Short mmCIF file of N, CA and C in Angstrom, two decimals:
data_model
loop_
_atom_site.label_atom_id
_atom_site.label_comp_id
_atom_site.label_asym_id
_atom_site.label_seq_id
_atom_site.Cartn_x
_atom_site.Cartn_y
_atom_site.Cartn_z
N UNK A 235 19.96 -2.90 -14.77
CA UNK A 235 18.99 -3.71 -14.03
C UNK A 235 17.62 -3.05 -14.12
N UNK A 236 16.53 -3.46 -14.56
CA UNK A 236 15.28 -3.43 -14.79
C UNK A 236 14.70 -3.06 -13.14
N UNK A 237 13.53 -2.00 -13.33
CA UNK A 237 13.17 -1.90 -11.73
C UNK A 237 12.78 -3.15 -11.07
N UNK A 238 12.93 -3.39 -9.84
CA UNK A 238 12.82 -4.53 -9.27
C UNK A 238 10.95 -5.35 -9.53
N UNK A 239 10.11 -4.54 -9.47
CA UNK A 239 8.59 -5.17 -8.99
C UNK A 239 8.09 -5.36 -10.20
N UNK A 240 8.18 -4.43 -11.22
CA UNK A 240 7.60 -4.87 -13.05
C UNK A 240 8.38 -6.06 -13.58
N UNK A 241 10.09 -6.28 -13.46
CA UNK A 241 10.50 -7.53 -13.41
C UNK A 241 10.20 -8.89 -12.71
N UNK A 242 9.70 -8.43 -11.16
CA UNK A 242 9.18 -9.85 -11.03
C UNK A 242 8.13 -10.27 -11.49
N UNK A 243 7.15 -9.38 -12.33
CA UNK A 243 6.22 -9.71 -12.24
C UNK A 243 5.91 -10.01 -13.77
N UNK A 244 7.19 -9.63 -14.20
CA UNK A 244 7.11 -9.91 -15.80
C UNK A 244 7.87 -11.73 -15.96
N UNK A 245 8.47 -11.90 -15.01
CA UNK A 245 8.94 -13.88 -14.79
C UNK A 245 7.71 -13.93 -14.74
N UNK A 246 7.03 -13.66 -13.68
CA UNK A 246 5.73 -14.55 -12.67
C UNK A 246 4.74 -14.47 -13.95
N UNK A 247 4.54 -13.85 -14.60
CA UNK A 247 3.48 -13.54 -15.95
C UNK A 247 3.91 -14.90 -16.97
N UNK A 248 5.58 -14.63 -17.23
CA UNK A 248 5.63 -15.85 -18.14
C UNK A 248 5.62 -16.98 -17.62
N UNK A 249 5.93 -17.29 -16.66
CA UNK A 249 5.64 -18.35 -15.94
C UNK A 249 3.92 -19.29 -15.41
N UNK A 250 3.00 -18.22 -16.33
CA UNK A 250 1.96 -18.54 -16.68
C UNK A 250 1.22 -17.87 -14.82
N UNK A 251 1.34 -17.13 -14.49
CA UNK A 251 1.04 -16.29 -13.37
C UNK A 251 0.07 -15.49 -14.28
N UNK A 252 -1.89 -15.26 -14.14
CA UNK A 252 -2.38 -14.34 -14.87
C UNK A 252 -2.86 -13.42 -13.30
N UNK A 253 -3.41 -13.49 -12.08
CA UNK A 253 -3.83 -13.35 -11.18
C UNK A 253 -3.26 -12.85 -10.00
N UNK A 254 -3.47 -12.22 -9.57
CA UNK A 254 -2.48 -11.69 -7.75
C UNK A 254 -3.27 -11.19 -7.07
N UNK A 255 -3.26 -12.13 -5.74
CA UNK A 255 -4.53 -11.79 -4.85
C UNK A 255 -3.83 -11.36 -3.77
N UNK A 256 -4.39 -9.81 -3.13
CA UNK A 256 -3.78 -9.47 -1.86
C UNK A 256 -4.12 -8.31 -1.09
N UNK A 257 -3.54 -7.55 -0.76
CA UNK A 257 -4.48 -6.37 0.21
C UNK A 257 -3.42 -4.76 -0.12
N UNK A 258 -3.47 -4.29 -0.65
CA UNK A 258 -2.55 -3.05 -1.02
C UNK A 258 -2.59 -2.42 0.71
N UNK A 259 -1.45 -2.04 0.93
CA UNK A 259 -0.69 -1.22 2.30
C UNK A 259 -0.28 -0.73 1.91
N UNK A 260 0.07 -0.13 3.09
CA UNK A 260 1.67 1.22 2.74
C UNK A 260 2.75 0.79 2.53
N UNK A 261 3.31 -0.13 3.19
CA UNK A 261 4.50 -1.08 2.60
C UNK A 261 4.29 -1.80 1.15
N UNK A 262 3.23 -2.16 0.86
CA UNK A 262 2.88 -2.45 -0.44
C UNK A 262 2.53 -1.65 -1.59
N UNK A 263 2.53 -0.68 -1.44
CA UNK A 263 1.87 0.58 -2.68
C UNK A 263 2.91 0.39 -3.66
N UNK A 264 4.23 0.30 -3.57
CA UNK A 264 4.77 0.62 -4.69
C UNK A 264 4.93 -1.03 -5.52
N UNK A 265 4.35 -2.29 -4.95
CA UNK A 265 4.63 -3.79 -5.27
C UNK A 265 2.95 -3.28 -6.11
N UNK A 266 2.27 -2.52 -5.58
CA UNK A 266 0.06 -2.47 -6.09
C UNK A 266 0.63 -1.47 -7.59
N UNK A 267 1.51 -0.61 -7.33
CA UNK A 267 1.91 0.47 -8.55
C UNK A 267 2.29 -0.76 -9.78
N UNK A 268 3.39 -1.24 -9.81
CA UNK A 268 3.97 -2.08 -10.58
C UNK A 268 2.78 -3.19 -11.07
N UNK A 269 1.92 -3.88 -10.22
CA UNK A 269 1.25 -4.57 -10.75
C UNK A 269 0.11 -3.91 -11.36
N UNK A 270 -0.33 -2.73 -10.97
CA UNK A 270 -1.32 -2.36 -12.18
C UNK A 270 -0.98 -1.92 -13.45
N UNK A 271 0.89 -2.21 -13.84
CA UNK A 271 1.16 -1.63 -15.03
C UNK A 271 1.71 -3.10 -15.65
N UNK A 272 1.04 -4.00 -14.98
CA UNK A 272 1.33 -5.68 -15.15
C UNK A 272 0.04 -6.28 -16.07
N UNK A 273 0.67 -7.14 -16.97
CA UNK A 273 -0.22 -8.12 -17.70
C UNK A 273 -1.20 -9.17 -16.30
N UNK A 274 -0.62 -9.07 -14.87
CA UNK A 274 -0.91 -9.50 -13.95
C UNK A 274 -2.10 -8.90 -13.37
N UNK A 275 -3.43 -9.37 -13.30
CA UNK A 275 -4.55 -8.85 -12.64
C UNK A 275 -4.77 -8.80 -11.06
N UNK A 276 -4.94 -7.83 -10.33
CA UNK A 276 -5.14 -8.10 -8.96
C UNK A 276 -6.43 -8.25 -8.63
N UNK A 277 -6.32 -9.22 -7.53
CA UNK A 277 -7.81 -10.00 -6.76
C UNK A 277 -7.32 -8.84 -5.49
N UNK A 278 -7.81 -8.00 -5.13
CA UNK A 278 -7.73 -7.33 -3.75
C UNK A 278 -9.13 -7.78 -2.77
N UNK A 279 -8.76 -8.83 -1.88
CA UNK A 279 -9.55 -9.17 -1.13
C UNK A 279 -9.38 -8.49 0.37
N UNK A 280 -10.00 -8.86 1.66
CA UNK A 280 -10.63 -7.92 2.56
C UNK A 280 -9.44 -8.42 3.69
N UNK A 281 -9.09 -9.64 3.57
CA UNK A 281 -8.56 -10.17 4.66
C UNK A 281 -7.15 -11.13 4.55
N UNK A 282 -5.97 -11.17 5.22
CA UNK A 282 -4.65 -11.68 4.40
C UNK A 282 -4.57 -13.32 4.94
N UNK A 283 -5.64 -13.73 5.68
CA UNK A 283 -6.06 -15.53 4.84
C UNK A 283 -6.52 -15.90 3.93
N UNK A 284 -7.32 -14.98 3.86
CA UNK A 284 -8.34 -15.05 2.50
C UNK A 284 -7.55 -15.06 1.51
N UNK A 285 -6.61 -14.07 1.26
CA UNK A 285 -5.64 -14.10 0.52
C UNK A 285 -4.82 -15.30 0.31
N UNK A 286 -4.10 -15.83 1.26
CA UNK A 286 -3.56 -16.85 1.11
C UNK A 286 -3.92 -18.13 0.60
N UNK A 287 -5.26 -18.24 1.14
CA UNK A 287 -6.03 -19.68 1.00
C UNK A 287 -6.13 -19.43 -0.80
N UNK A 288 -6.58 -18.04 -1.36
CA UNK A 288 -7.13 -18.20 -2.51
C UNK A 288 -6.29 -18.19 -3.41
N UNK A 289 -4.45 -17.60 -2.86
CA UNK A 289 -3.70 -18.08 -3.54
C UNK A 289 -3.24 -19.70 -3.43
N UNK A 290 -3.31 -20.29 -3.04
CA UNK A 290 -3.43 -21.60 -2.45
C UNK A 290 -4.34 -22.24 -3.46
N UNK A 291 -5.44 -22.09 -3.64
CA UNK A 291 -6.47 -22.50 -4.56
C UNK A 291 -5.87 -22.83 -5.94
N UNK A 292 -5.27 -21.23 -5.98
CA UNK A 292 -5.57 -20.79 -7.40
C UNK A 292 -4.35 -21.63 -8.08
N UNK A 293 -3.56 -22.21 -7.05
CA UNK A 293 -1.96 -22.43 -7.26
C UNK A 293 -2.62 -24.05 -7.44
N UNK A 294 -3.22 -25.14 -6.58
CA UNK A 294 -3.72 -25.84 -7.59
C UNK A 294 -4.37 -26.14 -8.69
N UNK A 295 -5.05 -25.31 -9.07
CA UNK A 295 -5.80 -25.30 -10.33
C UNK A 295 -4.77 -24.94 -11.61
N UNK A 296 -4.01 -23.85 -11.41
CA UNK A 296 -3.23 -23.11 -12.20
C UNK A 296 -1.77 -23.75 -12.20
N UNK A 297 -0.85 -24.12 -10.84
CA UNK A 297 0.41 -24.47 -11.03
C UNK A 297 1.15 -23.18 -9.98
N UNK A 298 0.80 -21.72 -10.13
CA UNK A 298 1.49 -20.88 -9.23
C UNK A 298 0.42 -20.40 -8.83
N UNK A 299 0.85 -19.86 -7.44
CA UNK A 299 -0.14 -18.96 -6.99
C UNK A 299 0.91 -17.71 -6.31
N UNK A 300 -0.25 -16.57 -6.57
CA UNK A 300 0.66 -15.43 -5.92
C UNK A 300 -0.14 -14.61 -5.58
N UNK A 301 0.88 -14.26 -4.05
CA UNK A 301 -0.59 -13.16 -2.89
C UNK A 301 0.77 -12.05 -2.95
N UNK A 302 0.16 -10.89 -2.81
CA UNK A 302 1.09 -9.43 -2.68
C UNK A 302 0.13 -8.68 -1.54
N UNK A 303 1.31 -8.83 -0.55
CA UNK A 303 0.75 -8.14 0.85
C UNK A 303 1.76 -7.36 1.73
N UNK A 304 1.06 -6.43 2.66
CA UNK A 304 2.21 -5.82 3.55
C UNK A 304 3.17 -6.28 3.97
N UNK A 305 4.06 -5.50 4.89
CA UNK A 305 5.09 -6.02 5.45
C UNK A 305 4.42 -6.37 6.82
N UNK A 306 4.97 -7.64 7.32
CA UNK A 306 4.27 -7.95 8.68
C UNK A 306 2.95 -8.19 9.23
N UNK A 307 2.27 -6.98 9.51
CA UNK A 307 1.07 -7.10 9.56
C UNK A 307 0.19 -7.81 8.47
N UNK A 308 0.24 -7.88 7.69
CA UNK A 308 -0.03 -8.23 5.83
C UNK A 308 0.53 -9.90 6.09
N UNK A 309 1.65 -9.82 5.88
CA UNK A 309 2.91 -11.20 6.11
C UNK A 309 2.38 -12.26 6.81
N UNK A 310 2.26 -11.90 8.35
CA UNK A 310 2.68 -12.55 9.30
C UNK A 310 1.22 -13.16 9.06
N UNK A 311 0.05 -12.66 8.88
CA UNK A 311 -1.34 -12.61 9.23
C UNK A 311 -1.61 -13.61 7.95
N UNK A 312 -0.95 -14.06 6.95
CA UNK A 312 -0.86 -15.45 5.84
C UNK A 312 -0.26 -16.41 6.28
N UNK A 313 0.51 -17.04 7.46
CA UNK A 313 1.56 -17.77 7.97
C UNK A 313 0.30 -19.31 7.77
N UNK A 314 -0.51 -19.05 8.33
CA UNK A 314 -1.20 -20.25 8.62
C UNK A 314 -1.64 -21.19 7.02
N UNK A 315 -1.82 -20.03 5.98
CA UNK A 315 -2.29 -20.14 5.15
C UNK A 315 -1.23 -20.81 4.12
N UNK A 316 -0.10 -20.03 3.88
CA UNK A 316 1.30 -20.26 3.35
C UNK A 316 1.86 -21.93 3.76
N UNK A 317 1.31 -21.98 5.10
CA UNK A 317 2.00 -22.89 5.94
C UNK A 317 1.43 -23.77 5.54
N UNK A 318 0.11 -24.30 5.04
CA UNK A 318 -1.16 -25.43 4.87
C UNK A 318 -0.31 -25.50 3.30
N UNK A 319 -0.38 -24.50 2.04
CA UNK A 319 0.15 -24.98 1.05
C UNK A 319 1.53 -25.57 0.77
N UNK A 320 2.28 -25.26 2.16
CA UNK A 320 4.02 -25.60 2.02
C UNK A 320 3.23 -27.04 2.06
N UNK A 321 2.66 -27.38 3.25
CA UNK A 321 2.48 -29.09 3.58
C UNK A 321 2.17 -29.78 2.66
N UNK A 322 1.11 -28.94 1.52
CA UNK A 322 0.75 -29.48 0.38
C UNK A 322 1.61 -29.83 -0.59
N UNK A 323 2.24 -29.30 -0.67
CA UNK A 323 3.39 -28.78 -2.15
C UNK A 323 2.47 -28.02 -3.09
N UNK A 324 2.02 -27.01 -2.37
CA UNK A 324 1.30 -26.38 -3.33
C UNK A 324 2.10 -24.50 -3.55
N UNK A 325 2.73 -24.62 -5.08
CA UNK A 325 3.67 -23.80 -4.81
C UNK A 325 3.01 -21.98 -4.72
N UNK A 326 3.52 -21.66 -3.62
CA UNK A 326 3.33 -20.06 -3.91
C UNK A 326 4.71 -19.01 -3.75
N UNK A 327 3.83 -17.99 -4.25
CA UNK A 327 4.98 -16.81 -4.28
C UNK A 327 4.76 -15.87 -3.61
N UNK A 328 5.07 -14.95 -2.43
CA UNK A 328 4.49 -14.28 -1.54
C UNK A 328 5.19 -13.06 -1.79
N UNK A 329 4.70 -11.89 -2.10
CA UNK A 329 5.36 -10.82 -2.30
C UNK A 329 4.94 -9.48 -1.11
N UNK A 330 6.26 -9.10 -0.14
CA UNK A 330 5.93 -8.11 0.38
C UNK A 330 6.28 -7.04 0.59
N UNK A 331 5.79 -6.09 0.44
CA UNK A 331 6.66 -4.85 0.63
C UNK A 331 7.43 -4.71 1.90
N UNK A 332 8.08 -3.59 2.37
CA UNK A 332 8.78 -3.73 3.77
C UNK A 332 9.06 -2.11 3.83
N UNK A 333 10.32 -1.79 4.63
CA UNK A 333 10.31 -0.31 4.79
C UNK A 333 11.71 -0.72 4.48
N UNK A 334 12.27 0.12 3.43
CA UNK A 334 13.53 0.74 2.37
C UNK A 334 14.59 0.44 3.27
N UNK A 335 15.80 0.05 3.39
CA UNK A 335 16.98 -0.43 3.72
C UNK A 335 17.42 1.32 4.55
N UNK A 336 17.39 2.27 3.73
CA UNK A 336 17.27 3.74 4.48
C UNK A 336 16.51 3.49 5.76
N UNK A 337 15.32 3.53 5.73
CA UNK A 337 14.59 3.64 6.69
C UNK A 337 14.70 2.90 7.78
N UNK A 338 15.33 1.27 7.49
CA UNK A 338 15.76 0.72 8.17
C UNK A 338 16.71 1.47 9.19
N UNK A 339 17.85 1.92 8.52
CA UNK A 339 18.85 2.27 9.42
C UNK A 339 19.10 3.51 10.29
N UNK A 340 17.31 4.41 9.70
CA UNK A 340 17.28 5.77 10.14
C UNK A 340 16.28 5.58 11.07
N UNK A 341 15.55 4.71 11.06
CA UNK A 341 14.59 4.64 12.45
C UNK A 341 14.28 3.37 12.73
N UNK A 342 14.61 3.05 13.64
CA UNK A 342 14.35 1.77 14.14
C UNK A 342 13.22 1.19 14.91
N UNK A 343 12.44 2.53 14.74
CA UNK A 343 11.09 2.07 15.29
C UNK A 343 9.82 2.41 14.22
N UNK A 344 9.51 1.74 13.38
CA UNK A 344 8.69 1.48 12.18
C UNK A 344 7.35 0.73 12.95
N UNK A 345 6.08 1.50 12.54
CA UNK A 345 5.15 0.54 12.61
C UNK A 345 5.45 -0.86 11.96
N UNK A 346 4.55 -1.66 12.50
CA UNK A 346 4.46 -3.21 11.55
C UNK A 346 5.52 -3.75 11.72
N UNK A 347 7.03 -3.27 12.53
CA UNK A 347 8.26 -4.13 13.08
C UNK A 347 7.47 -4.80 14.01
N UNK A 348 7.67 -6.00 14.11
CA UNK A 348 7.96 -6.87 15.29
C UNK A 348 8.71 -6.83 15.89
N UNK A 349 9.83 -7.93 16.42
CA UNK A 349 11.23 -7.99 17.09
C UNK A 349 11.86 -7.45 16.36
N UNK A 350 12.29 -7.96 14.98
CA UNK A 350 13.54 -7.54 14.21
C UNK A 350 12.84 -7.08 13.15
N UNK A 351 13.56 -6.20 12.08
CA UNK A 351 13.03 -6.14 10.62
C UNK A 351 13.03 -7.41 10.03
N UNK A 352 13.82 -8.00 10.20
CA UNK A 352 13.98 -9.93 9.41
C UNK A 352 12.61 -11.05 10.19
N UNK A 353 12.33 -10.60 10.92
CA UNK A 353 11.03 -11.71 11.77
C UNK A 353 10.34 -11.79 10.76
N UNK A 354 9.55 -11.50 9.99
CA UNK A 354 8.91 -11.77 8.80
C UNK A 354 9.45 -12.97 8.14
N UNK A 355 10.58 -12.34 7.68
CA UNK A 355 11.45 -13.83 6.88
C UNK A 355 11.77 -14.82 7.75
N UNK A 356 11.99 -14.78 8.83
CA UNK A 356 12.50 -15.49 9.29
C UNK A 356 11.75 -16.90 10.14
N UNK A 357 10.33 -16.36 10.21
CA UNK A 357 8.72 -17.05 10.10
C UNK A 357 8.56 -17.74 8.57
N UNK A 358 8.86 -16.95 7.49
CA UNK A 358 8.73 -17.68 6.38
C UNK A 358 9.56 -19.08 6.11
N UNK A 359 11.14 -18.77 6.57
CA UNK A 359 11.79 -19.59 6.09
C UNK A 359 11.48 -20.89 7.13
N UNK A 360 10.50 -21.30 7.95
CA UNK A 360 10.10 -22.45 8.40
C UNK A 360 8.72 -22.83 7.74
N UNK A 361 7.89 -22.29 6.97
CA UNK A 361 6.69 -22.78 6.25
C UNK A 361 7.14 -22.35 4.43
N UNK A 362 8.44 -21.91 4.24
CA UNK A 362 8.51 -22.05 2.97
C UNK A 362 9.46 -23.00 2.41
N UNK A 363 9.79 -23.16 0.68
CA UNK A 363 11.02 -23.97 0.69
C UNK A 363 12.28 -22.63 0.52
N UNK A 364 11.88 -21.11 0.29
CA UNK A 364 12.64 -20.20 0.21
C UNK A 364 12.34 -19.12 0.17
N UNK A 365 12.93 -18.62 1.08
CA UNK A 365 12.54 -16.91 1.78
C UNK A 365 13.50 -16.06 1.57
N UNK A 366 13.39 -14.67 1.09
CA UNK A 366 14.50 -14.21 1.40
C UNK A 366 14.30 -12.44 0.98
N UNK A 367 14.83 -11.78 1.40
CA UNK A 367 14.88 -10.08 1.23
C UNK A 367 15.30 -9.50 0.55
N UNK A 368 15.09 -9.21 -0.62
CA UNK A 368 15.76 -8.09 -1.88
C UNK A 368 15.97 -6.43 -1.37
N UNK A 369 17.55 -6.89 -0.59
CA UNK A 369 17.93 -5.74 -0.34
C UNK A 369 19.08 -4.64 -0.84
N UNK A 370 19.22 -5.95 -1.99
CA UNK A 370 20.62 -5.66 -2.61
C UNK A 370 20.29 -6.08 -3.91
N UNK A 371 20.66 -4.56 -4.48
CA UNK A 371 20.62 -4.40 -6.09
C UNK A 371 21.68 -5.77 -6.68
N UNK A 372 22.56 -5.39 -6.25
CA UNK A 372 23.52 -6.52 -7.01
C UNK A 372 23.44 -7.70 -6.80
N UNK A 373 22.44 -8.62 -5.79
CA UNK A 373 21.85 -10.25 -5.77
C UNK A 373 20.55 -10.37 -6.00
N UNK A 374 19.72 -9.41 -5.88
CA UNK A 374 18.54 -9.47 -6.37
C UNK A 374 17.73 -10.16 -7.39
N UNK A 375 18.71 -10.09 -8.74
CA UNK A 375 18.19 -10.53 -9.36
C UNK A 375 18.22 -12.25 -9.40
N UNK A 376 19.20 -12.54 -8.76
CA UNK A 376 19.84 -14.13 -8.87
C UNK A 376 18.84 -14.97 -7.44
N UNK A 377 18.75 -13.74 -6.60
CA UNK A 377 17.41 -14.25 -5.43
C UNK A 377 16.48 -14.49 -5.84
N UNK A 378 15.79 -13.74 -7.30
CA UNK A 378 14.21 -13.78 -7.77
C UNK A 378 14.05 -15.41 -8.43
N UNK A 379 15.45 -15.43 -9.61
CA UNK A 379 15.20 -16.38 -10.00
C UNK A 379 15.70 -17.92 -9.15
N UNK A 380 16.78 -17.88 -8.11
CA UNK A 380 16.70 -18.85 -7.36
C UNK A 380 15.20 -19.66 -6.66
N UNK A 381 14.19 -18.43 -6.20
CA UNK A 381 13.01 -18.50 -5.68
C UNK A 381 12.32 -19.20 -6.74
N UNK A 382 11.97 -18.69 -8.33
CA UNK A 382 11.10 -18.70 -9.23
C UNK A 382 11.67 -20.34 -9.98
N UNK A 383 13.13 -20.38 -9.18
CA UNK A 383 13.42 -21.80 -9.98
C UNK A 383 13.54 -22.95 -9.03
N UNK A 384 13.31 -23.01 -8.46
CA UNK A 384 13.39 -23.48 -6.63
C UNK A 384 12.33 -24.76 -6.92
N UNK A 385 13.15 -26.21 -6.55
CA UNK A 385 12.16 -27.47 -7.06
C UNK A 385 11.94 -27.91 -5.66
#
């Protein structure tokens, strides 16, 4: 299995993805690593509507749009934005980092948690058509392309 973030981003590339607009975090550094070794250019803008809306934009003009942002704080702070293109059918791809399945289970008190570690997704899966957590090597890959093939 290919590392997880250069593979998605090597679909999202052929899939005619040239652009990724979003805000590099600490939950995101290693999704900002992978894409600067990506045929994928990053838009790093100031604010995670801004982000959204301009993936939103870019996703009508182009066909996809894709924002790469924190976990939560990053996430939650695109909902409105994500939420205006679901209504549209305007398709996007939201990529976020999170804190490691380890870390999960070794501290349960993580900045940028909300209620649960899943509240993130679980906000998504009412403004998306599919949300979901790559936490597992062995479905991962069948999650990326369920998402990337998702009508």
């Amino acid at each position: 299995m290919p590392q997880l973030a250069p593979h998605i981003f090597q679909l999202l590339h052929q899939q005619g993805v040239r652009h990724a607009f979003g805000i590099p975090g600490d939950f995101a550094l290693t999704l900002y690593d992978a894409l600067a070794d990506s045929p994928i250019e990053p838009v790093v803008m100031t604010h995670e509507p801004c982000v959204g809306f301009a993936a939103d934009a870019y996703s009508r003009i182009r066909g996809l749009g894709l924002a790469v942002v924190t976990y939560s704080v990053g996430g939650l702070n695109m909902v409105n934005a994500v939420a205006g293109a679901y209504a549209e059918k305007s398709p996007l791809v939201i990529l976020s980092g999170s804190p490691g399945v380890r870390e999960r289970q070794e501290r349960d008190l993580l900045h940028h948690k909300v209620k649960t570690f899943d509240t993130q997704r679980r906000v998504y899966e009412e403004v998306t058509l599919y949300a979901a957590t790559l936490d597992d090597p062995a479905t991962a890959d069948a999650q990326i392309h369920h998402a990337l093939d998702y009508d």
